[in-house]
PDB file of C-alpha atoms and ligand atoms in Angstrom:
ATOM      1  CA  MET A   1       0.000   0.000   0.000  1.00  0.00           C
ATOM      2  CA  LYS A   2       1.388   3.377  -1.048  1.00  0.00           C
ATOM      3  CA  ASN A   3       1.737   6.404   1.197  1.00  0.00           C
ATOM      4  CA  ILE A   4      -0.617   9.283   0.447  1.00  0.00           C
ATOM      5  CA  ILE A   5       1.066  12.660   0.661  1.00  0.00           C
ATOM      6  CA  THR A   6      -0.992  15.820   1.182  1.00  0.00           C
ATOM      7  CA  LYS A   7       0.028  19.425   1.820  1.00  0.00           C
ATOM      8  CA  ASN A   8       0.557  18.895   5.559  1.00  0.00           C
ATOM      9  CA  LEU A   9       0.276  15.146   6.142  1.00  0.00           C
ATOM     10  CA  VAL A  10       1.692  11.766   5.270  1.00  0.00           C
ATOM     11  CA  LEU A  11      -0.870   8.968   5.360  1.00  0.00           C
ATOM     12  CA  ARG A  12       1.077   5.745   5.750  1.00  0.00           C
ATOM     13  CA  PRO A  13       0.693   2.163   6.971  1.00  0.00           C
ATOM     14  CA  LEU A  14       0.955   1.823  10.746  1.00  0.00           C
ATOM     15  CA  THR A  15       3.594  -0.378  12.374  1.00  0.00           C
ATOM     16  CA  LEU A  16       4.064  -1.596  15.940  1.00  0.00           C
ATOM     17  CA  ASP A  17       6.623   1.212  16.375  1.00  0.00           C
ATOM     18  CA  ASP A  18       3.665   3.625  16.295  1.00  0.00           C
ATOM     19  CA  THR A  19       2.016   2.037  19.340  1.00  0.00           C
ATOM     20  CA  ASN A  20       3.055   4.817  21.759  1.00  0.00           C
ATOM     21  CA  ASP A  21       1.710   7.566  19.509  1.00  0.00           C
ATOM     22  CA  VAL A  22      -1.584   5.713  19.004  1.00  0.00           C
ATOM     23  CA  PHE A  23      -1.919   5.090  22.758  1.00  0.00           C
ATOM     24  CA  ASP A  24      -1.322   8.799  23.445  1.00  0.00           C
ATOM     25  CA  TYR A  25      -4.515   9.862  21.682  1.00  0.00           C
ATOM     26  CA  SER A  26      -6.531   6.671  22.188  1.00  0.00           C
ATOM     27  CA  LYS A  27      -6.451   6.950  25.988  1.00  0.00           C
ATOM     28  CA  ASN A  28      -8.280  10.292  25.770  1.00  0.00           C
ATOM     29  CA  LYS A  29     -11.928   9.873  26.817  1.00  0.00           C
ATOM     30  CA  ASN A  30     -13.034  12.473  24.249  1.00  0.00           C
ATOM     31  CA  VAL A  31     -11.769  10.512  21.234  1.00  0.00           C
ATOM     32  CA  GLY A  32     -12.876   6.850  21.097  1.00  0.00           C
ATOM     33  CA  PRO A  33     -16.403   7.230  22.496  1.00  0.00           C
ATOM     34  CA  ARG A  34     -17.272   9.733  19.738  1.00  0.00           C
ATOM     35  CA  ALA A  35     -16.523   6.918  17.278  1.00  0.00           C
ATOM     36  CA  GLY A  36     -18.063   4.176  19.428  1.00  0.00           C
ATOM     37  CA  TRP A  37     -14.895   2.633  20.878  1.00  0.00           C
ATOM     38  CA  LYS A  38     -13.599   2.389  24.406  1.00  0.00           C
ATOM     39  CA  PRO A  39     -10.680   4.632  25.414  1.00  0.00           C
ATOM     40  CA  HIS A  40      -7.532   2.537  25.796  1.00  0.00           C
ATOM     41  CA  GLU A  41      -6.585   2.024  29.424  1.00  0.00           C
ATOM     42  CA  THR A  42      -3.140   0.498  28.935  1.00  0.00           C
ATOM     43  CA  ILE A  43      -0.515   0.388  26.223  1.00  0.00           C
ATOM     44  CA  GLU A  44      -1.060  -3.377  26.062  1.00  0.00           C
ATOM     45  CA  GLU A  45      -4.636  -2.705  24.921  1.00  0.00           C
ATOM     46  CA  THR A  46      -3.285  -0.459  22.178  1.00  0.00           C
ATOM     47  CA  GLU A  47      -0.817  -3.174  21.169  1.00  0.00           C
ATOM     48  CA  VAL A  48      -3.660  -5.662  20.689  1.00  0.00           C
ATOM     49  CA  ILE A  49      -5.626  -3.133  18.614  1.00  0.00           C
ATOM     50  CA  MET A  50      -2.509  -2.424  16.530  1.00  0.00           C
ATOM     51  CA  GLU A  51      -2.040  -6.131  15.863  1.00  0.00           C
ATOM     52  CA  THR A  52      -5.684  -6.929  15.115  1.00  0.00           C
ATOM     53  CA  ILE A  53      -6.993  -3.788  13.395  1.00  0.00           C
ATOM     54  CA  PHE A  54      -4.162  -1.605  12.119  1.00  0.00           C
ATOM     55  CA  VAL A  55      -0.876  -3.277  11.239  1.00  0.00           C
ATOM     56  CA  GLY A  56      -0.736  -5.007   7.876  1.00  0.00           C
ATOM     57  CA  GLN A  57      -4.276  -3.976   6.921  1.00  0.00           C
ATOM     58  CA  GLU A  58      -5.017  -2.723   3.429  1.00  0.00           C
ATOM     59  CA  ASN A  59      -6.488   0.761   3.184  1.00  0.00           C
ATOM     60  CA  ILE A  60      -5.943   1.811   6.775  1.00  0.00           C
ATOM     61  CA  TRP A  61      -3.438   4.619   7.262  1.00  0.00           C
ATOM     62  CA  GLY A  62      -1.810   6.368  10.178  1.00  0.00           C
ATOM     63  CA  ILE A  63      -1.942  10.149   9.935  1.00  0.00           C
ATOM     64  CA  GLU A  64       1.612  11.446  10.301  1.00  0.00           C
ATOM     65  CA  TYR A  65       2.105  15.118  11.118  1.00  0.00           C
ATOM     66  CA  ASN A  66       5.466  16.592  12.150  1.00  0.00           C
ATOM     67  CA  LYS A  67       6.885  13.036  12.360  1.00  0.00           C
ATOM     68  CA  ARG A  68       4.236  11.838  14.834  1.00  0.00           C
ATOM     69  CA  ILE A  69       1.213   9.634  14.295  1.00  0.00           C
ATOM     70  CA  ILE A  70      -1.725  11.773  15.429  1.00  0.00           C
ATOM     71  CA  GLY A  71      -4.652   9.751  14.101  1.00  0.00           C
ATOM     72  CA  SER A  72      -5.848   7.102  11.720  1.00  0.00           C
ATOM     73  CA  ILE A  73      -8.124   6.909   8.710  1.00  0.00           C
ATOM     74  CA  GLY A  74      -9.369   4.003   6.669  1.00  0.00           C
ATOM     75  CA  LEU A  75     -11.698   2.635   4.058  1.00  0.00           C
ATOM     76  CA  ILE A  76     -13.329  -0.336   5.708  1.00  0.00           C
ATOM     77  CA  GLU A  77     -16.092  -2.762   4.858  1.00  0.00           C
ATOM     78  CA  ASP A  78     -19.535  -1.167   4.957  1.00  0.00           C
ATOM     79  CA  PRO A  79     -21.869  -3.390   6.998  1.00  0.00           C
ATOM     80  CA  HIS A  80     -24.914  -1.884   5.262  1.00  0.00           C
ATOM     81  CA  ARG A  81     -23.892  -2.454   1.633  1.00  0.00           C
ATOM     82  CA  GLN A  82     -23.264  -5.553  -0.467  1.00  0.00           C
ATOM     83  CA  ASN A  83     -21.433  -3.854  -3.341  1.00  0.00           C
ATOM     84  CA  ASP A  84     -17.789  -5.056  -3.307  1.00  0.00           C
ATOM     85  CA  GLN A  85     -16.844  -1.690  -4.791  1.00  0.00           C
ATOM     86  CA  ALA A  86     -18.276   0.238  -1.833  1.00  0.00           C
ATOM     87  CA  ARG A  87     -16.312   1.100   1.308  1.00  0.00           C
ATOM     88  CA  MET A  88     -16.937   3.075   4.451  1.00  0.00           C
ATOM     89  CA  LEU A  89     -14.706   5.930   5.598  1.00  0.00           C
ATOM     90  CA  GLY A  90     -13.683   5.928   9.268  1.00  0.00           C
ATOM     91  CA  TYR A  91     -11.271   8.149  11.182  1.00  0.00           C
ATOM     92  CA  ALA A  92     -10.062   9.441  14.536  1.00  0.00           C
ATOM     93  CA  LEU A  93      -7.668  12.241  15.455  1.00  0.00           C
ATOM     94  CA  SER A  94      -5.788  13.251  18.587  1.00  0.00           C
ATOM     95  CA  GLU A  95      -7.751  15.966  20.407  1.00  0.00           C
ATOM     96  CA  ASP A  96      -4.607  18.139  20.440  1.00  0.00           C
ATOM     97  CA  TYR A  97      -5.076  18.679  16.715  1.00  0.00           C
ATOM     98  CA  TRP A  98      -8.837  19.162  16.344  1.00  0.00           C
ATOM     99  CA  GLY A  99     -10.238  22.142  14.489  1.00  0.00           C
ATOM    100  CA  GLN A 100      -7.281  22.753  12.152  1.00  0.00           C
ATOM    101  CA  GLY A 101      -8.733  21.126   9.048  1.00  0.00           C
ATOM    102  CA  ILE A 102      -6.502  18.074   9.409  1.00  0.00           C
ATOM    103  CA  MET A 103      -9.163  15.392   9.071  1.00  0.00           C
ATOM    104  CA  THR A 104     -10.849  17.125   6.160  1.00  0.00           C
ATOM    105  CA  GLU A 105      -7.471  17.231   4.381  1.00  0.00           C
ATOM    106  CA  ALA A 106      -6.872  13.530   5.123  1.00  0.00           C
ATOM    107  CA  ALA A 107     -10.406  12.481   4.174  1.00  0.00           C
ATOM    108  CA  LYS A 108     -10.347  14.275   0.812  1.00  0.00           C
ATOM    109  CA  ALA A 109      -7.049  12.563  -0.016  1.00  0.00           C
ATOM    110  CA  VAL A 110      -8.421   9.148   0.961  1.00  0.00           C
ATOM    111  CA  LEU A 111     -11.565   9.727  -1.126  1.00  0.00           C
ATOM    112  CA  THR A 112      -9.367  10.559  -4.124  1.00  0.00           C
ATOM    113  CA  TYR A 113      -7.357   7.376  -3.493  1.00  0.00           C
ATOM    114  CA  GLY A 114     -10.531   5.296  -3.082  1.00  0.00           C
ATOM    115  CA  PHE A 115     -12.067   6.440  -6.332  1.00  0.00           C
ATOM    116  CA  ASP A 116      -8.970   6.887  -8.503  1.00  0.00           C
ATOM    117  CA  THR A 117      -6.643   4.132  -7.264  1.00  0.00           C
ATOM    118  CA  LEU A 118      -9.047   1.533  -5.871  1.00  0.00           C
ATOM    119  CA  GLY A 119     -11.729   2.259  -8.479  1.00  0.00           C
ATOM    120  CA  LEU A 120     -14.533   2.289  -5.899  1.00  0.00           C
ATOM    121  CA  ASP A 121     -18.105   3.126  -6.922  1.00  0.00           C
ATOM    122  CA  LEU A 122     -19.228   4.593  -3.630  1.00  0.00           C
ATOM    123  CA  ILE A 123     -17.836   5.630  -0.243  1.00  0.00           C
ATOM    124  CA  SER A 124     -20.082   5.923   2.787  1.00  0.00           C
ATOM    125  CA  ALA A 125     -19.655   7.533   6.190  1.00  0.00           C
ATOM    126  CA  VAL A 126     -21.662   7.599   9.399  1.00  0.00           C
ATOM    127  CA  HIS A 127     -21.535   9.606  12.611  1.00  0.00           C
ATOM    128  CA  TYR A 128     -23.494   9.778  15.823  1.00  0.00           C
ATOM    129  CA  PRO A 129     -25.966  12.687  15.800  1.00  0.00           C
ATOM    130  CA  PHE A 130     -24.082  14.555  18.570  1.00  0.00           C
ATOM    131  CA  ASN A 131     -20.742  14.391  16.715  1.00  0.00           C
ATOM    132  CA  LEU A 132     -20.920  17.714  14.928  1.00  0.00           C
ATOM    133  CA  GLY A 133     -17.181  17.837  14.178  1.00  0.00           C
ATOM    134  CA  SER A 134     -17.404  14.603  12.224  1.00  0.00           C
ATOM    135  CA  GLN A 135     -20.582  15.813  10.532  1.00  0.00           C
ATOM    136  CA  ARG A 136     -18.704  18.889   9.293  1.00  0.00           C
ATOM    137  CA  VAL A 137     -15.815  16.785   7.942  1.00  0.00           C
ATOM    138  CA  ILE A 138     -18.335  14.676   6.027  1.00  0.00           C
ATOM    139  CA  GLU A 139     -20.173  17.748   4.712  1.00  0.00           C
ATOM    140  CA  LYS A 140     -16.947  19.494   3.681  1.00  0.00           C
ATOM    141  CA  CYS A 141     -15.993  16.394   1.659  1.00  0.00           C
ATOM    142  CA  GLY A 142     -19.259  16.660  -0.299  1.00  0.00           C
ATOM    143  CA  PHE A 143     -21.100  13.566   0.970  1.00  0.00           C
ATOM    144  CA  LEU A 144     -24.859  13.320   0.452  1.00  0.00           C
ATOM    145  CA  TYR A 145     -26.966  12.813   3.599  1.00  0.00           C
ATOM    146  CA  GLU A 146     -29.062   9.659   3.216  1.00  0.00           C
ATOM    147  CA  GLY A 147     -30.925   9.635   6.505  1.00  0.00           C
ATOM    148  CA  THR A 148     -30.725   8.525  10.108  1.00  0.00           C
ATOM    149  CA  ILE A 149     -30.514   4.821  10.862  1.00  0.00           C
ATOM    150  CA  ARG A 150     -32.274   4.634  14.188  1.00  0.00           C
ATOM    151  CA  GLN A 151     -30.934   2.332  16.902  1.00  0.00           C
ATOM    152  CA  ALA A 152     -28.184   1.261  14.505  1.00  0.00           C
ATOM    153  CA  GLU A 153     -25.230   0.466  16.763  1.00  0.00           C
ATOM    154  CA  LYS A 154     -24.590  -0.996  20.156  1.00  0.00           C
ATOM    155  CA  ILE A 155     -21.403   0.551  21.568  1.00  0.00           C
ATOM    156  CA  TYR A 156     -18.988  -0.845  24.146  1.00  0.00           C
ATOM    157  CA  THR A 157     -21.067   0.487  27.053  1.00  0.00           C
ATOM    158  CA  GLY A 158     -24.121  -1.436  25.808  1.00  0.00           C
ATOM    159  CA  GLU A 159     -25.807   1.822  24.792  1.00  0.00           C
ATOM    160  CA  ILE A 160     -27.717   1.748  21.487  1.00  0.00           C
ATOM    161  CA  ARG A 161     -27.126   4.729  19.236  1.00  0.00           C
ATOM    162  CA  ASP A 162     -28.646   6.199  16.085  1.00  0.00           C
ATOM    163  CA  VAL A 163     -26.269   6.984  13.211  1.00  0.00           C
ATOM    164  CA  LYS A 164     -26.573   9.614  10.516  1.00  0.00           C
ATOM    165  CA  ALA A 165     -25.643   7.992   7.194  1.00  0.00           C
ATOM    166  CA  TYR A 166     -24.007   9.567   4.142  1.00  0.00           C
ATOM    167  CA  SER A 167     -22.472   8.479   0.867  1.00  0.00           C
ATOM    168  CA  ILE A 168     -20.718   9.863  -2.165  1.00  0.00           C
ATOM    169  CA  THR A 169     -20.333   8.234  -5.580  1.00  0.00           C
ATOM    170  CA  ARG A 170     -17.327   8.485  -7.858  1.00  0.00           C
ATOM    171  CA  GLU A 171     -19.298  10.752 -10.213  1.00  0.00           C
ATOM    172  CA  GLU A 172     -20.423  13.048  -7.397  1.00  0.00           C
ATOM    173  CA  PHE A 173     -16.871  13.303  -6.050  1.00  0.00           C
ATOM    174  CA  ARG A 174     -15.659  14.511  -9.436  1.00  0.00           C
TER     175      ARG A 174
HETATM  176  C1  COA B   1     -14.255  14.285  14.098  1.00  0.00           C
HETATM  177  C2  COA B   1     -12.780  14.614  13.985  1.00  0.00           C
HETATM  178  C3  COA B   1     -12.070  13.563  13.159  1.00  0.00           C
HETATM  179  C4  COA B   1     -12.653  15.965  13.270  1.00  0.00           C
HETATM  180  O1  COA B   1     -11.286  16.201  12.974  1.00  0.00           O
HETATM  181  P1  COA B   1     -10.757  17.691  12.710  1.00  0.00           P
HETATM  182  O2  COA B   1      -9.393  17.627  12.119  1.00  0.00           O
HETATM  183  O3  COA B   1     -10.955  18.498  13.936  1.00  0.00           O
HETATM  184  O4  COA B   1     -11.781  18.158  11.584  1.00  0.00           O
HETATM  185  P2  COA B   1     -11.667  19.478  10.694  1.00  0.00           P
HETATM  186  O5  COA B   1     -10.866  20.515  11.438  1.00  0.00           O
HETATM  187  O6  COA B   1     -11.221  19.093   9.340  1.00  0.00           O
HETATM  188  O7  COA B   1     -13.194  19.930  10.620  1.00  0.00           O
HETATM  189  C5  COA B   1     -13.974  20.007  11.795  1.00  0.00           C
HETATM  190  C6  COA B   1     -15.169  20.892  11.557  1.00  0.00           C
HETATM  191  O8  COA B   1     -16.139  20.635  12.563  1.00  0.00           O
HETATM  192  C7  COA B   1     -16.442  21.850  13.226  1.00  0.00           C
HETATM  193  N1  COA B   1     -16.778  21.487  14.604  1.00  0.00           N
HETATM  194  C8  COA B   1     -16.003  20.848  15.499  1.00  0.00           C
HETATM  195  N2  COA B   1     -16.688  20.695  16.656  1.00  0.00           N
HETATM  196  C9  COA B   1     -17.906  21.223  16.446  1.00  0.00           C
HETATM  197  C10 COA B   1     -19.057  21.366  17.244  1.00  0.00           C
HETATM  198  N3  COA B   1     -19.086  20.899  18.496  1.00  0.00           N
HETATM  199  N4  COA B   1     -20.143  21.976  16.710  1.00  0.00           N
HETATM  200  C11 COA B   1     -20.124  22.419  15.441  1.00  0.00           C
HETATM  201  N5  COA B   1     -19.059  22.304  14.617  1.00  0.00           N
HETATM  202  C12 COA B   1     -17.975  21.706  15.134  1.00  0.00           C
HETATM  203  C13 COA B   1     -15.205  22.684  13.065  1.00  0.00           C
HETATM  204  O9  COA B   1     -15.509  24.057  13.253  1.00  0.00           O
HETATM  205  C14 COA B   1     -14.854  22.362  11.613  1.00  0.00           C
HETATM  206  O10 COA B   1     -15.745  22.949  10.712  1.00  0.00           O
HETATM  207  P3  COA B   1     -15.399  24.278   9.874  1.00  0.00           P
HETATM  208  O11 COA B   1     -14.158  23.988   9.086  1.00  0.00           O
HETATM  209  O12 COA B   1     -16.605  24.488   9.027  1.00  0.00           O
HETATM  210  O13 COA B   1     -15.172  25.361  10.891  1.00  0.00           O
HETATM  211  C15 COA B   1     -12.105  14.719  15.382  1.00  0.00           C
HETATM  212  O14 COA B   1     -12.831  15.626  16.157  1.00  0.00           O
HETATM  213  C16 COA B   1     -12.055  13.359  16.094  1.00  0.00           C
HETATM  214  O15 COA B   1     -11.149  12.576  15.898  1.00  0.00           O
HETATM  215  N6  COA B   1     -13.047  13.094  16.963  1.00  0.00           N
HETATM  216  C17 COA B   1     -13.055  11.856  17.768  1.00  0.00           C
HETATM  217  C18 COA B   1     -13.220  10.591  16.935  1.00  0.00           C
HETATM  218  C19 COA B   1     -14.367  10.717  15.955  1.00  0.00           C
HETATM  219  O16 COA B   1     -15.321  11.430  16.192  1.00  0.00           O
HETATM  220  N7  COA B   1     -14.264   9.995  14.833  1.00  0.00           N
HETATM  221  C20 COA B   1     -15.302  10.017  13.825  1.00  0.00           C
HETATM  222  C21 COA B   1     -16.381   9.056  14.141  1.00  0.00           C
HETATM  223  S1  COA B   1     -17.708   9.203  12.977  1.00  0.00           S
END
């Protein structure tokens, strides 16, 4: 998998050497829960996540900024769609870097990669209704709002949440 270079970022495959950086932002209680995952309590938890979800996975990138990994972004399987040429965009960023346009820059680059390099037909995205920062990233990338899937996800606390669902086709992106 190739690195994706943008104006300010390098999107690159994660390795186990990035575990400390990933733990640094994943232990923050404001990050994971907004995406439905539990904040990491120990570096060992991060190590397991690195091994099972991040390292060696196609189409999941670490977001490198000033030589540090400050987040991740990926095109993952969409549980709501059966088209092999559809993927779902997911991302998380260290709170230290919110509000600087970083995720919008990363997401636009990953959309370009998804459509131009992977030849995808459609990319989807979802966020919880309260997650207005993620909503803005999705809007700024040009996604079309499809609707709210009520009671769509059970998160790690057992709570059931609605998700707002969006998608963008290759034609719309161009
Ligand atoms: C969502 C997240 C990735 C956004 O990253 P980011 O780099 O801060 O995003 P950007 O700076 O590119 O854009 C954020 C936009 O949301 C806006 N925003 C942020 N918080 C907001 C709020 N509470 N209410 C309204 N708008 C908000 C910002 O003003 C900005 O919009 P603007 O450019 O029109 O001013 C980051 O907050 C994050 O990692 N959150 C925790 C994990 C998560 O939510 N993952 C996504 C799950 S769907």
